[in-house]
Structure formats: C-alpha cells, structure tokens
Amino acid sequence: MTKNINFPIPELLAPAGSLEKLKTAVLYGASAVYLGGQKYGLRAAADNFNREQMIRAVEFAHAHGAKVHVVLNAFLHDSDFVGLSDYAADLKVIGVDSVIVSDLGVIQTVIAAGGPEVHLSTQASCLNASAAKLWKAMGVSRVVLGREASLEDAKAIKAASGLEVEMFVHGSMCMAFSGHCVISNYTQGRDSNRGGCAHSCRHEYRIGLEAGEQEKNAFFMSSKDLEGLRQLKGYVDAGVDSLKIEGRMKSVHYAGTVTKVYAEALAHYAEHGNFLSDRLEEWASELRKVHHRAYTEASLVAPADASSIHNGHDSEGVESAVAGPIVAITNDAMVIEVRKKFRLGEELELVPFKGKSQIFSAQRLRTLSDNPLEETKPGSLVKIDLIPGAEECVLVRSTGA
C-alpha cells in the first residue's frame, strides 16, 4: 500500500548519448532523458541526435511515459546563432519537452522562436534564490542548480522562487566552478564551454616542488564521482523536482545500471514512505559495477573539501562487461547482439528491467540458423535458450574477467 508522503516522487532524469542508451534508460526506469542535437551542446564527442533520430527518440520516450529534454547549453558566439531560432522552433514541432540552456542570449532566442520550455543549465551556476527569481523573470521554468549547492540550498531556492529545481544525484563531477573551465582550451585547443572539453583535469600531472624536493606525479585536479544514493531522503525532503544522472558519453551498461538503481530506490520510497531497505547494499554494489572514480557526496550536506579530490587512477575498478543486449525473443530462445565474446556453458547474468539479476548458463549456444557454437564473436547475433525475465533490450552481463 502506498504511503502518504509530503512531496511527490522526483523525476529521474537519465543521460541519453545515443538512441540505444535512451531506450535502455527509459526501459530501466527513467522518467525523463536528456540528449544533445548536432549543435549547441557541451558534448560534441557524443553520438548526438540528428532530426530523424530525435523524432524516434521523442516517440519512444513519450510512448513509455518519459519526457525528453534537449541540451542547448554551450556558451555561444554571435556566429553560432545562425539557425538557432529555426532549430528551437523545430524542437517544439518534434515534441521535445524542454531545452536546457545556460546562455542568456540563447534563452531569449528560444522563447522568441516559440521553442520548448526552458530549463536553466547547471553551467549558469544558479546557487541562490535571488538568481533563481531573476531567471524566472527571464522565462525559465526550472533551474538545474550548480553542483556547489547543498540540499538545504535547494530547499530554500525552491521555496523562495517557486521554480522547479533539478539537482545531480550521480556521476562525474567537475573541478571547476559549475564547469566554467578553460584548461582544455590551453592544453588542446578545444573550447571547454562549447562542447570540446578534453577532461584535462583527469590527467596525471607532474608537480615541481622546491629545490631539493623530489618531483611527484598526481591527479590533483580530478574530483571523485557523485553518489547520492544515501541522501535520497534529503532530495525528497527538499522538494527537488528532478534527480539528474550525469553521463551522456558513458556506456549503455552505465545508463541501464545506474538508472535501475535509482528507479528502484524511488519506487521503494513511493511504496513504503522511506528509503530504509535491505536492498541498500545491493544497490550500492550495483553502482560499483559501472565505470567510476571513488564516490563522494560532494556538497550535498557539507561543502566539498580536500576529501572529494580523486588523487588516484581513473577508476575504482573494471566495469562489469556486457556480453550483449537482447535484441529479439523467439519461442525458445533469446537473441543476443554480442559485445564481449563468451563460450558455451559460460555463466552469464541477466539484468531485468525490474528486480534482482539472475545468473544463468549459456546453454545451446547457436547461430540464427541454429548451427551450434562453442564461442561467440563480438558483433554477431547468437541464440541462447530462453530464460524467465528475458525481454528485448534487457542487458546480459559477462560474469568472467
């Protein structure tokens, strides 16, 4: 029985760096996704969406009750505005639910063009109620708070401004002030604030010390990754409207696994009115199976300090490998698009859209024409005996090294 709770369940906003990642995130429980078009976003290296792909993305998301937010969050020069009005108007025609914007001129252009509703990007560094009120007067309906904001800040900003408030709940953090960084500009000639960030802060640097002291290497500019799982009650109590997962350039496995964890935790809250669950450690364990640096709660409760610096190598471990997604179901088999080779009889792990994962053995491994196989090859389609819980787009993990 659903409990009476003080605040509605927040939107769970997942990254969609490609159409496959979008479908995965939605099917694993995202109530909204964010993606980039061919221009105007901060992830130029992602598999950004052309118009046809965006139409398909909106149709799929809306058919599953999820919203689509499109990023227009790069800081633009005058020459970049060519075509922006038409693009914004077309996004409205396609059915995009909102655009995420950081540039004042872009906000004005989108509104004048009759584009989708405008959400303020975290790049705009909104950290106080006065700023939120000003953005509201500019026509913004939601503010994505700067990562420096705490949960208490979020509560105060929402109460004073009347705006929807969105905060990050999981993923990579930036060492700069809400992403305002130009290291990539100087180290690689790539504009950090116009889609070209090379993540220079993640690199190992040699530090020159005083005369007579030994030089050393360090990752002194790299932040740990955010994990807000244990602070979910704080998000809800603060009235945060949307919980955002970072990671448009991360894997399909990341999109599905992280989304599923937070979706299940929020569903538990909706049913029980609290986040106390014997599955908490299971969820935390799942979050350790995706590519990540050491985790931190950053500024959610107390200001981030030296303990949030990830002074180590890029990840805390190897991401669990995905044997492949299920692309079709037949009467007696599931068809897997192989991403990592596996052998006949090997243990695999089915990760259903809801509920616990299931370990099974790859029995009767065969080609689409039912020729037996001893080992698969990446890029091929293979059949395995059907097991309960198998559905199209469900991920199958490899349990081996």
mmCIF file of N, CA, C and O in Angstrom, residues 160-250:
data_model
loop_
_atom_site.group_PDB
_atom_site.id
_atom_site.type_symbol
_atom_site.label_atom_id
_atom_site.label_comp_id
_atom_site.label_asym_id
_atom_site.label_seq_id
_atom_site.Cartn_x
_atom_site.Cartn_y
_atom_site.Cartn_z
ATOM 1 N N ALA A 160 11.613 29.980 -2.217
ATOM 2 C CA ALA A 160 11.620 31.424 -2.469
ATOM 3 C C ALA A 160 11.262 31.779 -3.910
ATOM 4 O O ALA A 160 10.646 32.824 -4.152
ATOM 5 N N SER A 161 11.641 30.922 -4.860
ATOM 6 C CA SER A 161 11.461 31.266 -6.274
ATOM 7 C C SER A 161 10.191 30.708 -6.890
ATOM 8 O O SER A 161 9.661 31.271 -7.848
ATOM 9 N N GLY A 162 9.708 29.588 -6.353
ATOM 10 C CA GLY A 162 8.556 28.941 -6.971
ATOM 11 C C GLY A 162 8.903 28.177 -8.233
ATOM 12 O O GLY A 162 8.013 27.675 -8.924
ATOM 13 N N LEU A 163 10.190 28.071 -8.548
ATOM 14 C CA LEU A 163 10.631 27.340 -9.727
ATOM 15 C C LEU A 163 10.806 25.854 -9.408
ATOM 16 O O LEU A 163 11.017 25.460 -8.263
ATOM 17 N N GLU A 164 10.743 25.018 -10.449
ATOM 18 C CA GLU A 164 11.171 23.646 -10.302
ATOM 19 C C GLU A 164 12.687 23.642 -10.096
ATOM 20 O O GLU A 164 13.404 24.478 -10.651
ATOM 21 N N VAL A 165 13.162 22.703 -9.313
ATOM 22 C CA VAL A 165 14.589 22.596 -9.019
ATOM 23 C C VAL A 165 15.075 21.200 -9.403
ATOM 24 O O VAL A 165 14.451 20.201 -9.065
ATOM 25 N N GLU A 166 16.193 21.184 -10.125
ATOM 26 C CA GLU A 166 16.824 19.931 -10.530
ATOM 27 C C GLU A 166 18.234 19.899 -9.951
ATOM 28 O O GLU A 166 18.927 20.910 -9.921
ATOM 29 N N MET A 167 18.647 18.715 -9.483
ATOM 30 C CA MET A 167 20.000 18.548 -8.945
ATOM 31 C C MET A 167 20.601 17.237 -9.442
ATOM 32 O O MET A 167 19.875 16.265 -9.690
ATOM 33 N N PHE A 168 21.916 17.210 -9.562
ATOM 34 C CA PHE A 168 22.598 15.968 -9.902
ATOM 35 C C PHE A 168 22.552 15.017 -8.716
ATOM 36 O O PHE A 168 22.692 15.423 -7.562
ATOM 37 N N VAL A 169 22.381 13.733 -9.020
ATOM 38 C CA VAL A 169 22.340 12.709 -7.979
ATOM 39 C C VAL A 169 23.457 11.699 -8.148
ATOM 40 O O VAL A 169 23.839 11.007 -7.206
ATOM 41 N N HIS A 170 24.038 11.625 -9.368
ATOM 42 C CA HIS A 170 25.065 10.621 -9.610
ATOM 43 C C HIS A 170 25.905 10.998 -10.819
ATOM 44 O O HIS A 170 25.403 11.575 -11.781
ATOM 45 N N GLY A 171 27.200 10.665 -10.745
ATOM 46 C CA GLY A 171 28.068 10.783 -11.908
ATOM 47 C C GLY A 171 29.274 11.673 -11.710
ATOM 48 O O GLY A 171 29.582 12.108 -10.594
ATOM 49 N N SER A 172 29.961 11.948 -12.789
ATOM 50 C CA SER A 172 31.205 12.713 -12.750
ATOM 51 C C SER A 172 30.972 14.125 -12.243
ATOM 52 O O SER A 172 29.939 14.737 -12.522
ATOM 53 N N MET A 173 31.969 14.618 -11.524
ATOM 54 C CA MET A 173 31.953 15.981 -11.018
ATOM 55 C C MET A 173 33.051 16.780 -11.715
ATOM 56 O O MET A 173 34.028 16.219 -12.203
ATOM 57 N N CYS A 174 32.892 18.094 -11.725
ATOM 58 C CA CYS A 174 33.872 18.965 -12.366
ATOM 59 C C CYS A 174 34.653 19.724 -11.306
ATOM 60 O O CYS A 174 34.081 20.193 -10.326
ATOM 61 N N MET A 175 35.974 19.848 -11.509
ATOM 62 C CA MET A 175 36.784 20.564 -10.529
ATOM 63 C C MET A 175 36.603 22.072 -10.627
ATOM 64 O O MET A 175 36.928 22.796 -9.699
ATOM 65 N N ALA A 176 36.064 22.542 -11.749
ATOM 66 C CA ALA A 176 35.858 23.975 -11.937
ATOM 67 C C ALA A 176 34.514 24.390 -11.348
ATOM 68 O O ALA A 176 33.676 23.556 -10.998
ATOM 69 N N PHE A 177 34.285 25.674 -11.265
ATOM 70 C CA PHE A 177 33.043 26.201 -10.697
ATOM 71 C C PHE A 177 31.895 25.964 -11.673
ATOM 72 O O PHE A 177 31.742 26.658 -12.661
ATOM 73 N N SER A 178 31.099 24.917 -11.403
ATOM 74 C CA SER A 178 29.993 24.526 -12.281
ATOM 75 C C SER A 178 30.414 24.457 -13.746
ATOM 76 O O SER A 178 29.686 24.910 -14.630
ATOM 77 N N GLY A 179 31.602 23.940 -13.980
ATOM 78 C CA GLY A 179 32.009 23.663 -15.353
ATOM 79 C C GLY A 179 32.654 24.805 -16.092
ATOM 80 O O GLY A 179 32.982 24.677 -17.272
ATOM 81 N N HIS A 180 32.854 25.947 -15.450
ATOM 82 C CA HIS A 180 33.460 27.090 -16.142
ATOM 83 C C HIS A 180 34.978 26.923 -16.153
ATOM 84 O O HIS A 180 35.669 27.471 -15.313
ATOM 85 N N CYS A 181 35.473 26.166 -17.102
ATOM 86 C CA CYS A 181 36.877 25.783 -17.129
ATOM 87 C C CYS A 181 37.423 25.997 -18.535
ATOM 88 O O CYS A 181 36.719 25.767 -19.521
ATOM 89 N N VAL A 182 38.667 26.441 -18.616
ATOM 90 C CA VAL A 182 39.280 26.640 -19.934
ATOM 91 C C VAL A 182 40.613 25.889 -20.051
ATOM 92 O O VAL A 182 41.424 26.205 -20.915
ATOM 93 N N ILE A 183 40.827 24.875 -19.202
ATOM 94 C CA ILE A 183 42.076 24.123 -19.294
ATOM 95 C C ILE A 183 42.206 23.471 -20.667
ATOM 96 O O ILE A 183 43.274 23.491 -21.285
ATOM 97 N N SER A 184 41.125 22.876 -21.167
ATOM 98 C CA SER A 184 41.189 22.214 -22.474
ATOM 99 C C SER A 184 41.537 23.196 -23.589
ATOM 100 O O SER A 184 42.192 22.833 -24.566
ATOM 101 N N ASN A 185 41.066 24.449 -23.451
ATOM 102 C CA ASN A 185 41.387 25.451 -24.461
ATOM 103 C C ASN A 185 42.895 25.624 -24.596
ATOM 104 O O ASN A 185 43.435 25.758 -25.697
ATOM 105 N N TYR A 186 43.581 25.621 -23.463
ATOM 106 C CA TYR A 186 45.014 25.899 -23.450
ATOM 107 C C TYR A 186 45.857 24.652 -23.681
ATOM 108 O O TYR A 186 46.932 24.730 -24.263
ATOM 109 N N THR A 187 45.396 23.497 -23.237
ATOM 110 C CA THR A 187 46.197 22.288 -23.382
ATOM 111 C C THR A 187 46.000 21.607 -24.734
ATOM 112 O O THR A 187 46.921 20.976 -25.260
ATOM 113 N N GLN A 188 44.785 21.727 -25.312
ATOM 114 C CA GLN A 188 44.497 21.005 -26.548
ATOM 115 C C GLN A 188 43.770 21.841 -27.593
ATOM 116 O O GLN A 188 43.362 21.312 -28.625
ATOM 117 N N GLY A 189 43.568 23.127 -27.326
ATOM 118 C CA GLY A 189 42.896 23.967 -28.306
ATOM 119 C C GLY A 189 41.439 23.621 -28.500
ATOM 120 O O GLY A 189 40.867 23.893 -29.554
ATOM 121 N N ARG A 190 40.817 23.018 -27.489
ATOM 122 C CA ARG A 190 39.404 22.631 -27.558
ATOM 123 C C ARG A 190 38.632 23.434 -26.537
ATOM 124 O O ARG A 190 38.975 23.452 -25.360
ATOM 125 N N ASP A 191 37.559 24.097 -26.985
ATOM 126 C CA ASP A 191 36.810 25.003 -26.121
ATOM 127 C C ASP A 191 35.947 24.217 -25.144
ATOM 128 O O ASP A 191 34.958 23.586 -25.513
ATOM 129 N N SER A 192 36.307 24.284 -23.868
ATOM 130 C CA SER A 192 35.606 23.515 -22.838
ATOM 131 C C SER A 192 34.134 23.863 -22.748
ATOM 132 O O SER A 192 33.297 23.012 -22.437
ATOM 133 N N ASN A 193 33.799 25.117 -23.000
ATOM 134 C CA ASN A 193 32.434 25.599 -22.782
ATOM 135 C C ASN A 193 31.590 25.640 -24.051
ATOM 136 O O ASN A 193 30.489 26.183 -24.042
ATOM 137 N N ARG A 194 32.135 25.022 -25.107
ATOM 138 C CA ARG A 194 31.369 24.952 -26.358
ATOM 139 C C ARG A 194 31.406 23.540 -26.930
ATOM 140 O O ARG A 194 31.369 23.348 -28.138
ATOM 141 N N GLY A 195 31.505 22.560 -26.046
ATOM 142 C CA GLY A 195 31.395 21.170 -26.479
ATOM 143 C C GLY A 195 32.704 20.443 -26.653
ATOM 144 O O GLY A 195 32.712 19.277 -27.043
ATOM 145 N N GLY A 196 33.843 21.088 -26.373
ATOM 146 C CA GLY A 196 35.124 20.463 -26.663
ATOM 147 C C GLY A 196 35.927 20.016 -25.468
ATOM 148 O O GLY A 196 37.131 19.774 -25.599
ATOM 149 N N CYS A 197 35.328 19.905 -24.297
ATOM 150 C CA CYS A 197 36.092 19.553 -23.089
ATOM 151 C C CYS A 197 36.870 18.252 -23.293
ATOM 152 O O CYS A 197 36.308 17.224 -23.659
ATOM 153 N N ALA A 198 38.179 18.324 -23.054
ATOM 154 C CA ALA A 198 39.048 17.153 -23.194
ATOM 155 C C ALA A 198 39.312 16.482 -21.858
ATOM 156 O O ALA A 198 40.135 15.580 -21.765
ATOM 157 N N HIS A 199 38.632 16.932 -20.816
ATOM 158 C CA HIS A 199 38.795 16.383 -19.461
ATOM 159 C C HIS A 199 40.259 16.421 -19.025
ATOM 160 O O HIS A 199 40.798 15.466 -18.467
ATOM 161 N N SER A 200 40.881 17.560 -19.275
ATOM 162 C CA SER A 200 42.292 17.719 -18.922
ATOM 163 C C SER A 200 42.523 17.574 -17.427
ATOM 164 O O SER A 200 43.616 17.184 -16.996
ATOM 165 N N CYS A 201 41.530 17.880 -16.614
ATOM 166 C CA CYS A 201 41.683 17.781 -15.158
ATOM 167 C C CYS A 201 41.827 16.337 -14.704
ATOM 168 O O CYS A 201 42.271 16.078 -13.579
ATOM 169 N N ARG A 202 41.451 15.378 -15.546
ATOM 170 C CA ARG A 202 41.540 13.972 -15.170
ATOM 171 C C ARG A 202 42.944 13.410 -15.380
ATOM 172 O O ARG A 202 43.230 12.290 -14.990
ATOM 173 N N HIS A 203 43.810 14.162 -16.044
ATOM 174 C CA HIS A 203 45.131 13.636 -16.392
ATOM 175 C C HIS A 203 46.079 13.683 -15.199
ATOM 176 O O HIS A 203 45.913 14.466 -14.264
ATOM 177 N N GLU A 204 47.087 12.847 -15.267
ATOM 178 C CA GLU A 204 48.134 12.849 -14.261
ATOM 179 C C GLU A 204 49.150 13.932 -14.609
ATOM 180 O O GLU A 204 49.592 14.042 -15.757
ATOM 181 N N TYR A 205 49.509 14.743 -13.619
ATOM 182 C CA TYR A 205 50.449 15.841 -13.832
ATOM 183 C C TYR A 205 51.668 15.657 -12.931
ATOM 184 O O TYR A 205 51.577 15.093 -11.842
ATOM 185 N N ARG A 206 52.774 16.162 -13.433
ATOM 186 C CA ARG A 206 53.999 16.154 -12.632
ATOM 187 C C ARG A 206 54.108 17.477 -11.902
ATOM 188 O O ARG A 206 54.042 18.540 -12.509
ATOM 189 N N ILE A 207 54.255 17.405 -10.605
ATOM 190 C CA ILE A 207 54.320 18.611 -9.779
ATOM 191 C C ILE A 207 55.777 18.936 -9.477
ATOM 192 O O ILE A 207 56.519 18.110 -8.951
ATOM 193 N N GLY A 208 56.188 20.155 -9.823
ATOM 194 C CA GLY A 208 57.523 20.614 -9.497
ATOM 195 C C GLY A 208 57.541 21.246 -8.114
ATOM 196 O O GLY A 208 56.776 22.166 -7.832
ATOM 197 N N LEU A 209 58.393 20.754 -7.234
ATOM 198 C CA LEU A 209 58.439 21.234 -5.865
ATOM 199 C C LEU A 209 59.655 22.133 -5.645
ATOM 200 O O LEU A 209 60.360 22.503 -6.577
ATOM 201 N N GLU A 210 59.877 22.490 -4.415
ATOM 202 C CA GLU A 210 61.007 23.357 -4.076
ATOM 203 C C GLU A 210 62.332 22.637 -4.360
ATOM 204 O O GLU A 210 62.386 21.411 -4.447
ATOM 205 N N ALA A 211 63.404 23.426 -4.499
ATOM 206 C CA ALA A 211 64.719 22.866 -4.783
ATOM 207 C C ALA A 211 65.081 21.816 -3.733
ATOM 208 O O ALA A 211 64.903 22.020 -2.534
ATOM 209 N N GLY A 212 65.549 20.696 -4.205
ATOM 210 C CA GLY A 212 65.953 19.634 -3.295
ATOM 211 C C GLY A 212 64.857 18.637 -2.998
ATOM 212 O O GLY A 212 65.123 17.564 -2.468
ATOM 213 N N GLU A 213 63.595 18.980 -3.315
ATOM 214 C CA GLU A 213 62.488 18.064 -3.084
ATOM 215 C C GLU A 213 62.230 17.234 -4.338
ATOM 216 O O GLU A 213 62.391 17.721 -5.460
ATOM 217 N N GLN A 214 61.808 16.035 -4.153
ATOM 218 C CA GLN A 214 61.595 15.130 -5.271
ATOM 219 C C GLN A 214 60.280 15.447 -5.984
ATOM 220 O O GLN A 214 59.257 15.674 -5.347
ATOM 221 N N GLU A 215 60.340 15.464 -7.322
ATOM 222 C CA GLU A 215 59.115 15.671 -8.090
ATOM 223 C C GLU A 215 58.190 14.462 -7.914
ATOM 224 O O GLU A 215 58.642 13.350 -7.647
ATOM 225 N N LYS A 216 56.901 14.709 -8.055
ATOM 226 C CA LYS A 216 55.963 13.600 -7.970
ATOM 227 C C LYS A 216 54.828 13.808 -8.958
ATOM 228 O O LYS A 216 54.563 14.926 -9.400
ATOM 229 N N ASN A 217 54.170 12.713 -9.299
ATOM 230 C CA ASN A 217 53.022 12.770 -10.183
ATOM 231 C C ASN A 217 51.746 12.711 -9.354
ATOM 232 O O ASN A 217 51.713 12.076 -8.307
ATOM 233 N N ALA A 218 50.709 13.370 -9.840
ATOM 234 C CA ALA A 218 49.455 13.379 -9.080
ATOM 235 C C ALA A 218 48.277 13.702 -9.986
ATOM 236 O O ALA A 218 48.432 14.317 -11.043
ATOM 237 N N PHE A 219 47.088 13.280 -9.542
ATOM 238 C CA PHE A 219 45.827 13.611 -10.202
ATOM 239 C C PHE A 219 45.125 14.667 -9.358
ATOM 240 O O PHE A 219 43.989 14.508 -8.943
ATOM 241 N N PHE A 220 45.816 15.754 -9.092
ATOM 242 C CA PHE A 220 45.358 16.673 -8.054
ATOM 243 C C PHE A 220 44.164 17.525 -8.461
ATOM 244 O O PHE A 220 43.602 18.221 -7.633
ATOM 245 N N MET A 221 43.749 17.507 -9.737
ATOM 246 C CA MET A 221 42.591 18.312 -10.154
ATOM 247 C C MET A 221 41.345 17.471 -10.392
ATOM 248 O O MET A 221 40.310 17.999 -10.766
ATOM 249 N N SER A 222 41.416 16.175 -10.196
ATOM 250 C CA SER A 222 40.320 15.281 -10.537
ATOM 251 C C SER A 222 39.401 15.068 -9.339
ATOM 252 O O SER A 222 39.845 14.667 -8.269
ATOM 253 N N SER A 223 38.121 15.303 -9.531
ATOM 254 C CA SER A 223 37.151 15.107 -8.458
ATOM 255 C C SER A 223 36.675 13.660 -8.414
ATOM 256 O O SER A 223 36.616 12.971 -9.433
ATOM 257 N N LYS A 224 36.333 13.208 -7.233
ATOM 258 C CA LYS A 224 35.612 11.949 -7.109
ATOM 259 C C LYS A 224 34.250 12.073 -7.777
ATOM 260 O O LYS A 224 33.791 13.181 -8.070
ATOM 261 N N ASP A 225 33.597 10.964 -7.999
ATOM 262 C CA ASP A 225 32.268 10.958 -8.610
ATOM 263 C C ASP A 225 31.185 11.081 -7.535
ATOM 264 O O ASP A 225 31.337 10.593 -6.418
ATOM 265 N N LEU A 226 30.099 11.709 -7.925
ATOM 266 C CA LEU A 226 28.964 11.896 -7.018
ATOM 267 C C LEU A 226 28.148 10.613 -6.913
ATOM 268 O O LEU A 226 27.837 9.975 -7.924
ATOM 269 N N GLU A 227 27.784 10.240 -5.695
ATOM 270 C CA GLU A 227 26.820 9.168 -5.450
ATOM 271 C C GLU A 227 25.852 9.662 -4.379
ATOM 272 O O GLU A 227 26.217 9.809 -3.214
ATOM 273 N N GLY A 228 24.611 9.922 -4.781
ATOM 274 C CA GLY A 228 23.622 10.467 -3.858
ATOM 275 C C GLY A 228 22.645 9.445 -3.330
ATOM 276 O O GLY A 228 21.603 9.817 -2.761
ATOM 277 N N LEU A 229 22.949 8.162 -3.478
ATOM 278 C CA LEU A 229 22.005 7.107 -3.102
ATOM 279 C C LEU A 229 21.538 7.229 -1.659
ATOM 280 O O LEU A 229 20.350 7.124 -1.366
ATOM 281 N N ARG A 230 22.472 7.459 -0.741
ATOM 282 C CA ARG A 230 22.121 7.504 0.685
ATOM 283 C C ARG A 230 21.549 8.852 1.115
ATOM 284 O O ARG A 230 21.182 9.020 2.286
ATOM 285 N N GLN A 231 21.489 9.793 0.196
ATOM 286 C CA GLN A 231 20.901 11.102 0.503
ATOM 287 C C GLN A 231 19.558 11.307 -0.197
ATOM 288 O O GLN A 231 19.044 12.433 -0.256
ATOM 289 N N LEU A 232 18.967 10.245 -0.711
ATOM 290 C CA LEU A 232 17.721 10.396 -1.459
ATOM 291 C C LEU A 232 16.606 11.008 -0.621
ATOM 292 O O LEU A 232 15.805 11.800 -1.120
ATOM 293 N N LYS A 233 16.548 10.653 0.649
ATOM 294 C CA LYS A 233 15.526 11.258 1.509
ATOM 295 C C LYS A 233 15.717 12.769 1.577
ATOM 296 O O LYS A 233 14.740 13.526 1.588
ATOM 297 N N GLY A 234 16.961 13.217 1.613
ATOM 298 C CA GLY A 234 17.232 14.645 1.634
ATOM 299 C C GLY A 234 16.752 15.344 0.378
ATOM 300 O O GLY A 234 16.207 16.452 0.443
ATOM 301 N N TYR A 235 16.938 14.700 -0.768
ATOM 302 C CA TYR A 235 16.423 15.267 -2.025
ATOM 303 C C TYR A 235 14.904 15.417 -1.959
ATOM 304 O O TYR A 235 14.346 16.452 -2.338
ATOM 305 N N VAL A 236 14.235 14.367 -1.513
ATOM 306 C CA VAL A 236 12.768 14.390 -1.450
ATOM 307 C C VAL A 236 12.289 15.421 -0.439
ATOM 308 O O VAL A 236 11.376 16.204 -0.711
ATOM 309 N N ASP A 237 12.906 15.441 0.746
ATOM 310 C CA ASP A 237 12.503 16.398 1.778
ATOM 311 C C ASP A 237 12.725 17.842 1.330
ATOM 312 O O ASP A 237 11.987 18.749 1.748
ATOM 313 N N ALA A 238 13.726 18.065 0.492
ATOM 314 C CA ALA A 238 13.992 19.416 -0.009
ATOM 315 C C ALA A 238 13.035 19.811 -1.130
ATOM 316 O O ALA A 238 13.011 20.971 -1.548
ATOM 317 N N GLY A 239 12.249 18.851 -1.611
ATOM 318 C CA GLY A 239 11.301 19.146 -2.687
ATOM 319 C C GLY A 239 11.934 19.213 -4.056
ATOM 320 O O GLY A 239 11.369 19.801 -4.982
ATOM 321 N N VAL A 240 13.125 18.596 -4.216
ATOM 322 C CA VAL A 240 13.794 18.598 -5.517
ATOM 323 C C VAL A 240 12.902 17.893 -6.534
ATOM 324 O O VAL A 240 12.404 16.792 -6.296
ATOM 325 N N ASP A 241 12.698 18.533 -7.678
ATOM 326 C CA ASP A 241 11.756 18.020 -8.676
ATOM 327 C C ASP A 241 12.363 16.981 -9.604
ATOM 328 O O ASP A 241 11.641 16.144 -10.156
ATOM 329 N N SER A 242 13.681 17.055 -9.814
ATOM 330 C CA SER A 242 14.307 16.156 -10.774
ATOM 331 C C SER A 242 15.688 15.755 -10.282
ATOM 332 O O SER A 242 16.480 16.607 -9.860
ATOM 333 N N LEU A 243 15.976 14.460 -10.325
ATOM 334 C CA LEU A 243 17.274 13.917 -9.954
ATOM 335 C C LEU A 243 18.011 13.543 -11.239
ATOM 336 O O LEU A 243 17.555 12.678 -11.992
ATOM 337 N N LYS A 244 19.142 14.172 -11.451
ATOM 338 C CA LYS A 244 19.837 14.036 -12.737
ATOM 339 C C LYS A 244 21.061 13.135 -12.609
ATOM 340 O O LYS A 244 21.903 13.322 -11.733
ATOM 341 N N ILE A 245 21.153 12.174 -13.517
ATOM 342 C CA ILE A 245 22.306 11.292 -13.605
ATOM 343 C C ILE A 245 23.223 11.820 -14.700
ATOM 344 O O ILE A 245 22.793 12.006 -15.839
ATOM 345 N N GLU A 246 24.481 12.063 -14.369
ATOM 346 C CA GLU A 246 25.452 12.530 -15.367
ATOM 347 C C GLU A 246 25.902 11.359 -16.223
ATOM 348 O O GLU A 246 25.914 10.229 -15.771
ATOM 349 N N GLY A 247 26.299 11.614 -17.495
ATOM 350 C CA GLY A 247 26.941 10.549 -18.243
ATOM 351 C C GLY A 247 26.474 10.264 -19.653
ATOM 352 O O GLY A 247 26.339 9.100 -20.027
ATOM 353 N N ARG A 248 26.265 11.301 -20.483
ATOM 354 C CA ARG A 248 25.824 11.040 -21.857
ATOM 355 C C ARG A 248 26.864 10.272 -22.676
ATOM 356 O O ARG A 248 26.522 9.598 -23.643
ATOM 357 N N MET A 249 28.147 10.403 -22.319
ATOM 358 C CA MET A 249 29.193 9.730 -23.085
ATOM 359 C C MET A 249 29.571 8.378 -22.480
ATOM 360 O O MET A 249 30.476 7.711 -22.974
ATOM 361 N N LYS A 250 28.892 7.972 -21.430
ATOM 362 C CA LYS A 250 29.194 6.686 -20.813
ATOM 363 C C LYS A 250 28.415 5.564 -21.485
ATOM 364 O O LYS A 250 27.613 5.783 -22.376
#
